[in-house]
């Protein structure tokens, strides 16, 4: 209402002003409310547009997926076709890509039985044959030339999968190396005999203090902590890292990936920026080399085949216009120095041709660039055909992309897929760690036995005389003979005395043999004392005219030979036990527990046999003045040093029917002359 209308109603000026002020406030409030509602309306309309757009996009995506997807029946049909084709291609064997294990199928087993003219391939008597067949299959289908090994100077040389370097003098175990040699048509070397064995973990745990420094230990932190009780501490770089680490590029297949790598190298080479291409396998580096040669791009190749030029190649890898293709051995232990004007071009460009199964190796490759605060660029190129993604990659993403028509030279750059690759790497690292940890648990059993054996050997080697120990061995062996007849009680039966006499008179005693009347009816401890006294008389009479130094050498030589022979045999026995102990899990038995119990039983039996043989050899053999210690087995050179000392041959010729000079008591032709 207006002021005039209020006055006409008889209101005073004061009342008119009060009414007008109240009405003004209400109008202002209403106006504010209207403005707010209009704003909310506008926001709702915008939200509606966004929701509508999202709905349309989703409907379009669903329509595209439906268009490119197949029904469950069609999917099952395609999977069956793939499996049938795989069976046709490999009807005799099956290879596990993840473990690289190769095993015969039923058809393959049948063919093997026909070939070797046997009824049942998996009969216990054919265990060795099955082992050889499986190793031959691994050599031919799981082990690749120029990846796992190279052939050099007519020999198979192992390639270290982590460093890319040749491991001369090393050989695959369990006949695998010989199978590879047969595959490559080179001379088959005799399989080496294991003289001693220990895991790296137990070797390092022999030290009271362990420490180290490396730039790539963070990914192995869990293993360091669990195995060695070592903690990984990261120390910041002295200069900030300004290197650009680009997201991985994902390709459907290897061909598209390699073409993209070559194109990127060509582009950067034109600008003068140096490029280092990291590969996993020798065959990959040589393939990329051929592709670059066709493009007439000058480059250097560094792998296990030409590692002698490593220093020269790395010295020039950071220069302007340089292109270097290298396995993961490139530049370890040194920095690639940038040439003049390279910093202005962006520094060293590192291209990874595929992801390694260990993140540590990838980090080492990245670390070749951006050293000491220099600029740099790194990027990995991966494909669904890479071994890592074939073995451990996600089939979900692969199937989804295939349905969307992700083929040919198409590329995806997405952090989601990079995380998929890292997840696959973590799976591999976890599997490898579990394998090493399980191996360590088993080696702990062997390590305890190893300490006992080597303590016994060290005692022999360190002491001038072991005569008292030898007498104790006599007593222990005699005690074992007598106690073996105490089955039901601590008393000996009538026939036990004759059996004990037969054993000691045949194996131990020469001149002072025992009659049944001397021990018949006596307590077992008395029987032990009588036999021991007679054995001691025999032995002391044999040593009567022998110089003390000759006697000591005689006792040491016999003891060491017996211990080493049995220890090498025990190593082989424990290895075979471990190979098959996993089957105990099917009977709800802990394989490790079974291995521990049976291993110690075998160890105790070995110690008893050692005491027996030492006693028998010393008491029955003849002592010669020219006694000397001999190697139980020939030493195998594990490096290519030409200065390795050769074993000296004896100048004195020994007749085949003469007693062996080692002191065993056997003829030379039946002992060292075999």
XYZ file of C-alpha atoms in Angstrom:
674
model
C 0.000 0.000 0.000
C 1.070 3.542 -0.640
C 1.669 6.161 2.055
C -1.395 8.240 0.921
C -3.672 5.281 1.312
C -2.413 4.595 4.812
C -2.901 8.236 5.867
C -6.448 8.213 4.440
C -7.183 5.382 6.810
C -6.370 7.712 9.749
C -2.918 6.402 10.674
C -0.330 8.724 12.175
C 2.963 9.415 10.385
C 4.809 7.207 12.853
C 2.414 4.294 12.219
C 2.663 4.800 8.440
C 6.531 4.591 8.567
C 6.407 1.428 10.695
C 4.054 -0.327 8.280
C 6.113 0.720 5.252
C 9.398 -0.546 6.838
C 7.839 -3.928 7.675
C 6.446 -4.346 4.184
C 9.834 -3.416 2.652
C 11.636 -6.109 4.630
C 9.121 -8.746 3.548
C 9.451 -7.704 -0.083
C 13.275 -7.881 0.114
C 13.091 -11.349 1.649
C 10.713 -12.467 -1.071
C 12.975 -11.081 -3.760
C 16.006 -12.928 -2.274
C 13.992 -16.137 -2.162
C 12.949 -15.723 -5.775
C 16.570 -15.161 -6.842
C 17.682 -18.311 -4.977
C 14.949 -20.426 -6.544
C 15.830 -19.166 -10.014
C 19.490 -20.065 -9.436
C 18.574 -23.577 -8.216
C 16.321 -23.998 -11.237
C 19.181 -23.079 -13.560
C 21.519 -25.548 -11.783
C 18.949 -28.337 -12.043
C 18.546 -27.682 -15.728
C 22.338 -27.931 -16.211
C 22.474 -31.151 -14.156
C 19.699 -32.559 -16.269
C 21.680 -31.836 -19.414
C 24.810 -33.562 -17.971
C 22.816 -36.611 -16.835
C 21.134 -36.819 -20.223
C 24.527 -36.650 -21.930
C 25.973 -39.362 -19.672
C 22.943 -41.535 -20.278
C 23.312 -41.122 -24.023
C 27.029 -41.981 -23.813
C 26.327 -45.073 -21.722
C 23.595 -46.207 -24.050
C 25.947 -45.733 -26.996
C 28.757 -47.671 -25.254
C 26.378 -50.503 -24.375
C 25.124 -50.579 -27.949
C 28.732 -50.748 -29.220
C 29.581 -53.550 -26.798
C 26.460 -55.467 -27.743
C 27.291 -55.001 -31.385
C 30.833 -56.413 -30.950
C 30.095 -58.986 -28.219
C 29.156 -62.607 -28.649
C 26.770 -64.856 -26.775
C 27.913 -67.328 -24.115
C 27.325 -70.277 -26.447
C 29.405 -68.628 -29.175
C 32.138 -67.830 -26.615
C 32.237 -71.443 -25.365
C 32.364 -72.668 -28.962
C 35.362 -70.440 -29.763
C 37.201 -71.515 -26.610
C 36.655 -75.179 -27.536
C 37.998 -74.535 -31.043
C 41.138 -72.944 -29.584
C 41.660 -75.851 -27.191
C 41.124 -78.401 -29.960
C 43.629 -76.621 -32.191
C 46.151 -76.523 -29.352
C 45.675 -80.250 -28.817
C 46.231 -80.915 -32.502
C 49.437 -78.873 -32.477
C 50.784 -80.330 -29.241
C 49.018 -83.659 -28.859
C 52.091 -85.288 -27.257
C 52.863 -82.745 -24.532
C 51.505 -79.803 -22.562
C 53.624 -76.776 -21.652
C 52.767 -74.498 -18.744
C 53.685 -70.948 -19.828
C 53.891 -69.719 -16.249
C 56.361 -72.332 -14.945
C 57.842 -73.433 -18.295
C 57.209 -77.030 -17.253
C 56.578 -79.541 -20.049
C 54.760 -82.833 -19.456
C 53.559 -85.659 -21.642
C 49.887 -86.078 -22.480
C 48.192 -89.488 -22.498
C 48.915 -89.728 -26.219
C 52.536 -88.766 -25.650
C 52.881 -91.357 -22.888
C 51.474 -94.030 -25.198
C 53.965 -93.123 -27.937
C 56.825 -93.193 -25.425
C 55.784 -96.672 -24.253
C 55.708 -97.886 -27.859
C 59.087 -96.310 -28.613
C 60.878 -97.770 -25.582
C 58.930 -101.083 -25.635
C 57.607 -100.829 -22.076
C 54.178 -101.551 -20.634
C 53.887 -98.666 -18.169
C 55.947 -95.501 -18.563
C 55.179 -94.412 -15.011
C 56.251 -97.630 -13.359
C 58.686 -96.980 -10.512
C 61.458 -98.677 -12.496
C 61.060 -96.106 -15.290
C 61.488 -93.011 -13.101
C 64.811 -92.083 -14.703
C 63.356 -92.464 -18.215
C 60.420 -90.137 -17.411
C 62.889 -87.595 -16.045
C 65.011 -87.694 -19.211
C 61.941 -87.358 -21.467
C 60.652 -84.330 -19.517
C 64.089 -82.662 -19.618
C 64.311 -83.285 -23.364
C 60.898 -81.652 -23.825
C 61.985 -78.655 -21.710
C 65.163 -78.282 -23.733
C 63.292 -78.304 -27.047
C 60.164 -76.316 -26.237
C 60.740 -74.239 -23.081
C 64.410 -73.186 -23.415
C 65.101 -70.738 -26.226
C 68.347 -70.024 -28.078
C 69.661 -66.477 -27.581
C 67.246 -66.011 -24.693
C 68.078 -68.599 -22.045
C 71.421 -69.591 -23.570
C 73.785 -69.009 -26.502
C 76.001 -71.350 -28.491
C 79.599 -70.092 -28.472
C 82.697 -71.942 -29.689
C 80.765 -75.199 -29.895
C 79.490 -74.929 -26.289
C 76.166 -74.049 -24.686
C 76.646 -71.010 -22.417
C 73.909 -69.868 -20.024
C 72.675 -66.263 -20.243
C 71.842 -64.640 -16.910
C 68.197 -63.564 -17.182
C 68.766 -60.557 -14.910
C 72.080 -59.188 -16.159
C 72.094 -60.463 -19.739
C 75.695 -61.579 -19.298
C 77.198 -64.952 -20.165
C 77.786 -67.353 -17.264
C 80.752 -69.376 -18.510
C 81.516 -72.504 -16.572
C 77.909 -72.769 -15.340
C 75.568 -75.534 -16.445
C 71.883 -76.372 -16.067
C 71.315 -79.233 -13.626
C 69.548 -82.589 -13.775
C 70.575 -83.347 -17.362
C 68.882 -80.260 -18.851
C 72.212 -78.877 -20.082
C 73.013 -82.147 -21.855
C 69.547 -82.155 -23.453
C 70.128 -78.615 -24.785
C 73.532 -79.671 -26.145
C 71.866 -82.548 -27.987
C 69.240 -80.134 -29.329
C 71.880 -77.713 -30.683
C 74.062 -80.487 -32.104
C 77.192 -79.635 -30.090
C 79.437 -81.946 -28.069
C 77.587 -83.323 -25.050
C 79.613 -82.733 -21.911
C 79.599 -85.127 -19.004
C 77.277 -84.043 -16.217
C 79.152 -82.654 -13.244
C 79.070 -84.193 -9.799
C 77.850 -81.981 -6.969
C 80.596 -81.797 -4.359
C 78.894 -79.245 -2.119
C 75.762 -77.138 -2.227
C 74.353 -74.150 -0.351
C 71.764 -71.491 -1.156
C 72.812 -67.864 -1.492
C 70.579 -67.021 1.458
C 72.302 -69.452 3.823
C 75.683 -68.439 2.462
C 75.079 -64.781 3.323
C 73.524 -65.701 6.674
C 76.861 -67.211 7.700
C 78.076 -63.634 8.279
C 77.342 -61.788 11.506
C 76.789 -58.466 9.727
C 75.225 -57.900 6.318
C 74.920 -54.569 4.557
C 74.694 -53.320 1.004
C 73.879 -50.408 -1.228
C 71.895 -50.415 -4.464
C 69.438 -48.146 -6.167
C 66.821 -50.790 -6.878
C 66.330 -52.710 -3.629
C 62.964 -51.196 -2.707
C 60.980 -53.723 -4.766
C 62.713 -56.581 -2.885
C 62.206 -55.042 0.554
C 59.993 -57.862 1.843
C 62.578 -60.528 0.977
C 65.427 -58.611 2.589
C 63.388 -58.178 5.749
C 62.068 -61.757 6.011
C 65.230 -63.627 5.010
C 68.069 -61.455 6.313
C 66.278 -59.201 8.818
C 67.603 -56.255 6.788
C 65.616 -53.064 6.372
C 65.703 -51.048 3.161
C 66.266 -47.333 3.678
C 65.852 -44.937 0.768
C 68.368 -42.085 0.591
C 67.349 -39.130 -1.619
C 69.466 -38.279 -4.643
C 71.942 -35.435 -4.302
C 70.153 -33.653 -7.149
C 66.408 -33.735 -7.941
C 65.407 -36.223 -10.641
C 63.925 -34.234 -13.524
C 63.633 -37.199 -15.858
C 60.186 -37.726 -17.442
C 58.871 -41.260 -17.023
C 56.028 -41.577 -19.519
C 53.107 -43.986 -19.204
C 53.488 -47.330 -20.984
C 52.232 -47.723 -24.543
C 50.122 -50.850 -25.055
C 49.845 -52.589 -28.444
C 47.782 -55.623 -29.506
C 50.791 -57.513 -30.922
C 54.577 -57.452 -31.110
C 54.772 -56.386 -34.753
C 52.882 -53.138 -34.142
C 54.982 -52.497 -31.053
C 58.317 -52.978 -32.847
C 57.208 -50.757 -35.740
C 56.272 -48.019 -33.266
C 59.640 -48.324 -31.494
C 61.537 -47.991 -34.769
C 59.416 -44.978 -35.766
C 60.096 -43.296 -32.422
C 63.824 -43.983 -32.728
C 63.811 -42.530 -36.243
C 61.976 -39.397 -35.074
C 64.315 -38.734 -32.170
C 67.408 -39.613 -34.193
C 66.558 -36.861 -36.678
C 66.663 -34.347 -33.818
C 70.037 -35.694 -32.648
C 68.754 -36.964 -29.281
C 70.617 -40.144 -28.192
C 68.440 -43.228 -27.716
C 69.043 -46.328 -25.603
C 66.721 -49.255 -26.374
C 66.527 -51.852 -23.623
C 65.572 -55.424 -24.552
C 65.174 -58.629 -22.563
C 66.321 -61.186 -25.135
C 69.157 -61.265 -27.645
C 66.736 -62.164 -30.423
C 64.745 -58.970 -29.775
C 67.851 -56.785 -29.948
C 68.897 -58.397 -33.221
C 65.397 -58.031 -34.699
C 65.318 -54.313 -33.894
C 68.838 -54.018 -35.306
C 67.689 -55.455 -38.645
C 64.720 -53.058 -38.726
C 66.970 -50.065 -38.035
C 69.422 -51.219 -40.696
C 66.601 -51.193 -43.259
C 65.855 -47.609 -42.196
C 69.573 -46.830 -42.605
C 69.841 -45.615 -39.015
C 73.371 -46.123 -37.621
C 73.374 -47.920 -34.277
C 75.294 -50.185 -31.896
C 74.133 -53.528 -30.482
C 75.191 -54.691 -27.020
C 74.285 -58.158 -25.783
C 75.885 -61.335 -24.485
C 77.328 -62.104 -27.923
C 79.523 -58.987 -28.041
C 79.880 -58.116 -24.353
C 83.629 -57.599 -24.848
C 82.842 -54.178 -26.407
C 80.542 -53.122 -23.556
C 82.812 -50.345 -22.227
C 83.378 -48.883 -25.696
C 79.678 -48.921 -26.636
C 78.505 -47.393 -23.336
C 81.174 -44.673 -23.558
C 79.508 -43.337 -26.733
C 75.864 -44.114 -25.887
C 75.163 -40.582 -24.605
C 76.615 -38.724 -27.552
C 74.524 -36.718 -30.021
C 72.738 -38.932 -32.571
C 73.789 -42.212 -30.893
C 71.396 -45.162 -31.020
C 72.208 -48.132 -28.788
C 70.277 -51.402 -28.567
C 71.188 -53.383 -25.487
C 69.963 -56.145 -23.219
C 69.548 -55.326 -19.541
C 73.326 -55.553 -19.082
C 73.678 -52.040 -20.495
C 75.572 -49.615 -18.343
C 75.346 -51.476 -15.052
C 77.753 -49.950 -12.584
C 78.399 -46.795 -14.604
C 76.704 -43.597 -15.718
C 76.091 -42.874 -19.400
C 77.780 -39.519 -19.892
C 75.837 -37.041 -22.039
C 77.656 -35.467 -24.966
C 77.812 -31.792 -25.872
C 74.412 -30.255 -26.630
C 72.436 -33.332 -25.546
C 70.944 -31.679 -22.455
C 69.284 -29.094 -24.680
C 67.719 -31.921 -26.712
C 66.086 -33.486 -23.633
C 68.896 -35.771 -22.472
C 69.094 -39.522 -23.034
C 65.893 -41.178 -24.272
C 65.412 -44.720 -22.895
C 62.926 -47.010 -24.629
C 62.003 -50.362 -23.088
C 60.963 -52.934 -25.702
C 58.986 -54.849 -23.069
C 58.549 -55.125 -19.358
C 60.825 -57.493 -17.447
C 59.237 -59.866 -14.956
C 61.135 -58.032 -12.231
C 60.368 -54.368 -11.536
C 63.929 -53.988 -10.293
C 65.303 -54.613 -13.790
C 62.902 -52.055 -15.305
C 63.960 -49.504 -12.704
C 67.595 -50.137 -13.548
C 66.867 -49.474 -17.219
C 65.036 -46.242 -16.372
C 67.973 -45.256 -14.207
C 70.319 -45.143 -17.207
C 68.706 -41.780 -17.986
C 68.409 -38.663 -15.841
C 71.593 -39.254 -13.819
C 73.062 -36.539 -11.603
C 70.182 -34.146 -12.234
C 70.378 -34.434 -16.039
C 67.167 -34.338 -18.119
C 65.902 -37.536 -19.690
C 62.930 -39.452 -20.980
C 61.837 -43.070 -20.501
C 58.939 -45.092 -21.861
C 58.098 -48.775 -22.134
C 56.388 -50.377 -25.100
C 54.348 -53.501 -24.259
C 51.976 -55.799 -26.095
C 49.555 -58.538 -25.174
C 51.930 -61.002 -26.906
C 54.785 -60.280 -24.482
C 55.740 -63.245 -22.289
C 54.905 -61.390 -19.093
C 51.335 -60.556 -20.146
C 50.813 -63.993 -21.725
C 51.799 -65.679 -18.462
C 50.424 -63.320 -15.834
C 48.434 -60.589 -17.571
C 44.729 -59.991 -17.139
C 42.575 -61.821 -19.660
C 39.696 -59.517 -18.740
C 41.255 -56.442 -20.346
C 42.526 -58.399 -23.322
C 39.038 -59.790 -24.040
C 37.393 -56.404 -23.587
C 39.782 -54.672 -25.974
C 39.457 -57.440 -28.550
C 35.696 -57.025 -28.468
C 36.156 -53.309 -29.097
C 38.275 -54.010 -32.164
C 41.691 -53.289 -30.610
C 43.890 -54.788 -33.332
C 46.753 -54.035 -35.716
C 48.885 -50.967 -34.966
C 46.433 -49.390 -32.546
C 47.884 -48.102 -29.283
C 46.529 -47.306 -25.830
C 48.235 -45.110 -23.267
C 46.446 -45.473 -19.976
C 47.613 -45.715 -16.366
C 45.082 -48.500 -15.789
C 46.961 -50.819 -18.152
C 50.314 -49.800 -16.678
C 48.962 -50.870 -13.308
C 47.909 -54.176 -14.906
C 51.518 -54.732 -16.018
C 52.854 -53.844 -12.564
C 50.321 -56.251 -11.036
C 51.644 -59.014 -13.318
C 55.193 -58.173 -12.223
C 54.192 -58.352 -8.557
C 52.688 -61.795 -9.205
C 55.956 -63.003 -10.729
C 58.032 -61.462 -7.925
C 55.721 -63.031 -5.358
C 55.983 -66.431 -7.025
C 59.771 -66.188 -7.217
C 60.005 -65.104 -3.585
C 57.783 -68.013 -2.482
C 59.999 -70.418 -4.446
C 63.187 -69.018 -2.884
C 61.644 -69.031 0.586
C 60.501 -72.644 0.186
C 63.951 -73.566 -1.108
C 65.503 -71.916 1.931
C 63.260 -73.886 4.296
C 64.462 -77.113 2.708
C 68.067 -75.945 2.644
C 67.881 -75.183 6.374
C 67.580 -78.940 6.901
C 70.637 -79.548 4.723
C 72.457 -76.625 6.341
C 72.295 -78.242 9.791
C 73.638 -81.476 8.345
C 76.266 -79.535 6.400
C 77.550 -77.893 9.589
C 77.978 -81.280 11.275
C 79.849 -82.813 8.319
C 82.134 -79.826 7.798
C 82.846 -79.605 11.517
C 83.941 -83.240 11.331
C 86.126 -82.522 8.264
C 87.645 -79.399 9.830
C 88.517 -81.360 12.954
C 90.406 -83.862 10.787
C 92.198 -81.169 8.783
C 93.075 -78.851 11.680
C 94.470 -81.421 14.140
C 97.913 -82.962 13.777
C 96.605 -86.290 15.030
C 93.100 -87.803 14.976
C 94.139 -91.113 16.522
C 91.831 -90.726 19.535
C 88.906 -89.929 17.209
C 89.654 -93.066 15.190
C 89.555 -95.208 18.323
C 86.213 -93.665 19.201
C 84.961 -94.567 15.702
C 86.006 -98.186 16.373
C 84.105 -98.186 19.641
C 81.001 -96.586 18.073
C 80.934 -99.106 15.198
C 81.320 -102.076 17.552
C 78.595 -100.654 19.793
C 76.271 -100.298 16.768
C 76.899 -103.951 15.805
C 76.037 -105.228 19.290
C 73.097 -102.877 19.865
C 71.525 -103.859 16.534
C 70.759 -107.247 18.125
C 69.110 -105.728 21.219
C 65.641 -105.568 19.776
C 63.327 -106.884 22.456
C 65.482 -106.491 25.577
C 68.931 -105.554 26.823
C 69.998 -109.178 26.648
C 71.542 -111.084 23.788
C 70.101 -114.377 22.577
C 72.200 -117.418 21.818
C 72.182 -116.925 18.047
C 72.990 -113.209 18.466
C 76.486 -114.004 19.750
C 77.348 -116.046 16.668
C 75.995 -113.344 14.328
C 78.022 -110.653 16.132
C 81.182 -112.773 15.911
C 80.649 -113.360 12.213
C 80.393 -109.605 11.584
C 83.444 -108.542 13.630
C 85.730 -111.425 12.595
C 84.935 -110.810 8.923
C 85.083 -106.985 8.860
C 87.356 -105.878 11.695
C 89.678 -108.440 13.208
C 92.667 -110.016 11.485
C 95.047 -111.686 13.968
C 93.142 -111.422 17.253
C 89.893 -113.111 16.254
C 87.356 -114.031 18.937
C 85.873 -117.457 19.714
C 82.260 -117.913 20.695
C 83.262 -119.194 24.122
C 84.907 -115.849 24.962
C 81.690 -113.867 24.748
C 78.882 -116.400 25.056
C 76.435 -115.477 27.840
C 78.134 -112.168 28.669
C 76.417 -108.791 29.074
C 76.310 -106.623 25.902
C 78.658 -104.036 27.446
C 81.197 -106.780 28.220
C 80.923 -108.084 24.655
C 81.625 -104.563 23.329
C 84.725 -104.228 25.573
C 86.143 -107.601 24.506
C 85.714 -106.875 20.791
C 87.142 -103.363 21.173
C 90.235 -104.636 23.048
C 90.979 -107.194 20.335
C 90.443 -104.593 17.580
C 92.797 -102.232 19.405
C 95.487 -104.973 19.667
C 95.146 -105.631 15.930
C 95.432 -101.974 15.040
C 98.322 -101.149 17.392
C 100.305 -104.123 16.124
C 99.759 -102.918 12.539
C 101.085 -99.456 13.525
C 104.028 -100.773 15.536
C 106.727 -100.069 12.931
C 104.984 -97.142 11.220
C 106.225 -93.563 11.849
C 103.740 -91.334 13.610
C 103.500 -88.830 10.729
C 102.693 -91.651 8.286
C 100.071 -93.039 10.656
C 98.441 -89.630 10.999
C 98.356 -89.093 7.238
C 96.988 -92.606 6.750
C 94.137 -92.027 9.219
C 93.339 -88.610 7.774
C 93.371 -89.763 4.148
C 91.039 -92.692 4.817
C 88.667 -90.618 6.959
C 88.388 -87.758 4.459
C 87.875 -90.098 1.513
C 85.062 -91.983 3.256
C 83.350 -88.814 4.522
C 83.498 -87.053 1.136
C 82.227 -90.105 -0.759
C 79.233 -90.541 1.511
C 78.515 -86.801 1.693
C 78.330 -86.462 -2.109
C 76.039 -89.492 -2.239
C 73.924 -87.985 0.546
C 73.546 -84.676 -1.360
C 72.212 -86.578 -4.371
C 69.867 -88.657 -2.184
C 68.459 -85.574 -0.449
C 67.937 -83.878 -3.826
C 65.894 -86.826 -5.113
C 63.952 -86.902 -1.833
C 63.071 -83.218 -2.176
C 62.006 -83.620 -5.813
C 59.240 -86.035 -4.886
C 58.384 -84.951 -1.353
C 55.694 -82.521 -2.540
C 53.409 -85.484 -3.298
C 53.086 -86.048 0.458
C 50.746 -83.064 0.502
C 48.071 -85.192 -1.179
C 48.080 -87.385 1.950
C 47.547 -84.333 4.230
C 51.190 -84.549 5.313
C 53.470 -81.531 5.472
C 56.136 -82.079 2.764
C 58.666 -79.987 4.703
C 58.059 -81.923 7.921
C 58.356 -85.230 6.064
C 61.553 -84.029 4.381
C 63.008 -82.985 7.748
C 62.235 -86.281 9.494
C 63.308 -88.548 6.636
C 66.339 -86.367 5.916
C 67.655 -86.727 9.451
C 67.009 -90.458 9.363
C 69.094 -90.702 6.188
C 71.766 -88.520 7.795
C 72.007 -90.747 10.870
C 72.303 -93.811 8.637
C 75.069 -92.059 6.682
C 77.016 -91.260 9.865
C 76.751 -94.912 10.927
C 78.054 -96.053 7.526
C 80.915 -93.536 7.765
C 81.983 -94.950 11.127
C 81.739 -98.479 9.740
C 83.781 -97.841 6.602
C 86.465 -95.840 8.420
C 86.825 -98.653 10.934
C 86.852 -101.416 8.320
C 89.323 -99.653 5.981
C 91.746 -98.752 8.769
C 91.709 -102.203 10.370
C 91.799 -104.286 7.203
C 94.014 -102.225 4.844
C 97.800 -102.183 4.615
C 99.781 -99.063 5.393
C 102.404 -97.881 2.926
C 105.058 -95.250 3.440
C 103.976 -93.225 0.376
C 100.387 -92.668 1.504
C 98.803 -89.414 0.320
C 95.361 -87.829 0.256
C 93.522 -87.975 -3.064
C 90.573 -86.054 -4.466
C 87.309 -87.893 -4.276
C 86.150 -86.159 -7.470
C 87.774 -83.936 -10.051
C 87.304 -80.257 -9.470
C 85.201 -78.503 -12.100
C 86.489 -75.087 -13.167
C 83.688 -72.552 -12.820
C 85.389 -69.721 -14.719
C 87.432 -69.301 -17.840
C 90.727 -68.613 -16.067
C 93.670 -70.100 -17.963
C 95.834 -70.012 -14.878
C 93.851 -72.662 -13.076
C 96.216 -75.194 -11.571
C 96.028 -78.634 -13.106
C 95.903 -81.752 -10.964
C 99.361 -83.317 -10.895
C 99.585 -86.909 -12.015
C 101.622 -89.380 -9.987
C 104.941 -90.225 -11.511
C 105.048 -93.751 -10.055
C 103.090 -96.215 -12.145
C 100.833 -98.560 -10.168
C 100.051 -102.030 -11.466
C 96.366 -102.904 -11.971
C 96.578 -105.817 -9.528
C 98.667 -103.934 -6.941
C 97.085 -102.645 -3.756
C 95.738 -99.144 -4.220
C 98.131 -96.509 -2.771
C 95.159 -94.658 -1.222
C 95.132 -97.229 1.566
C 91.682 -98.676 0.910
C 93.006 -102.251 0.914
C 91.483 -102.862 -2.546
C 93.324 -103.665 -5.747
C 94.157 -100.596 -7.828
C 91.863 -101.707 -10.696
C 88.887 -101.928 -8.280
C 89.540 -98.584 -6.579
C 91.291 -95.502 -7.984
C 92.199 -97.277 -11.224
C 88.587 -97.730 -12.367
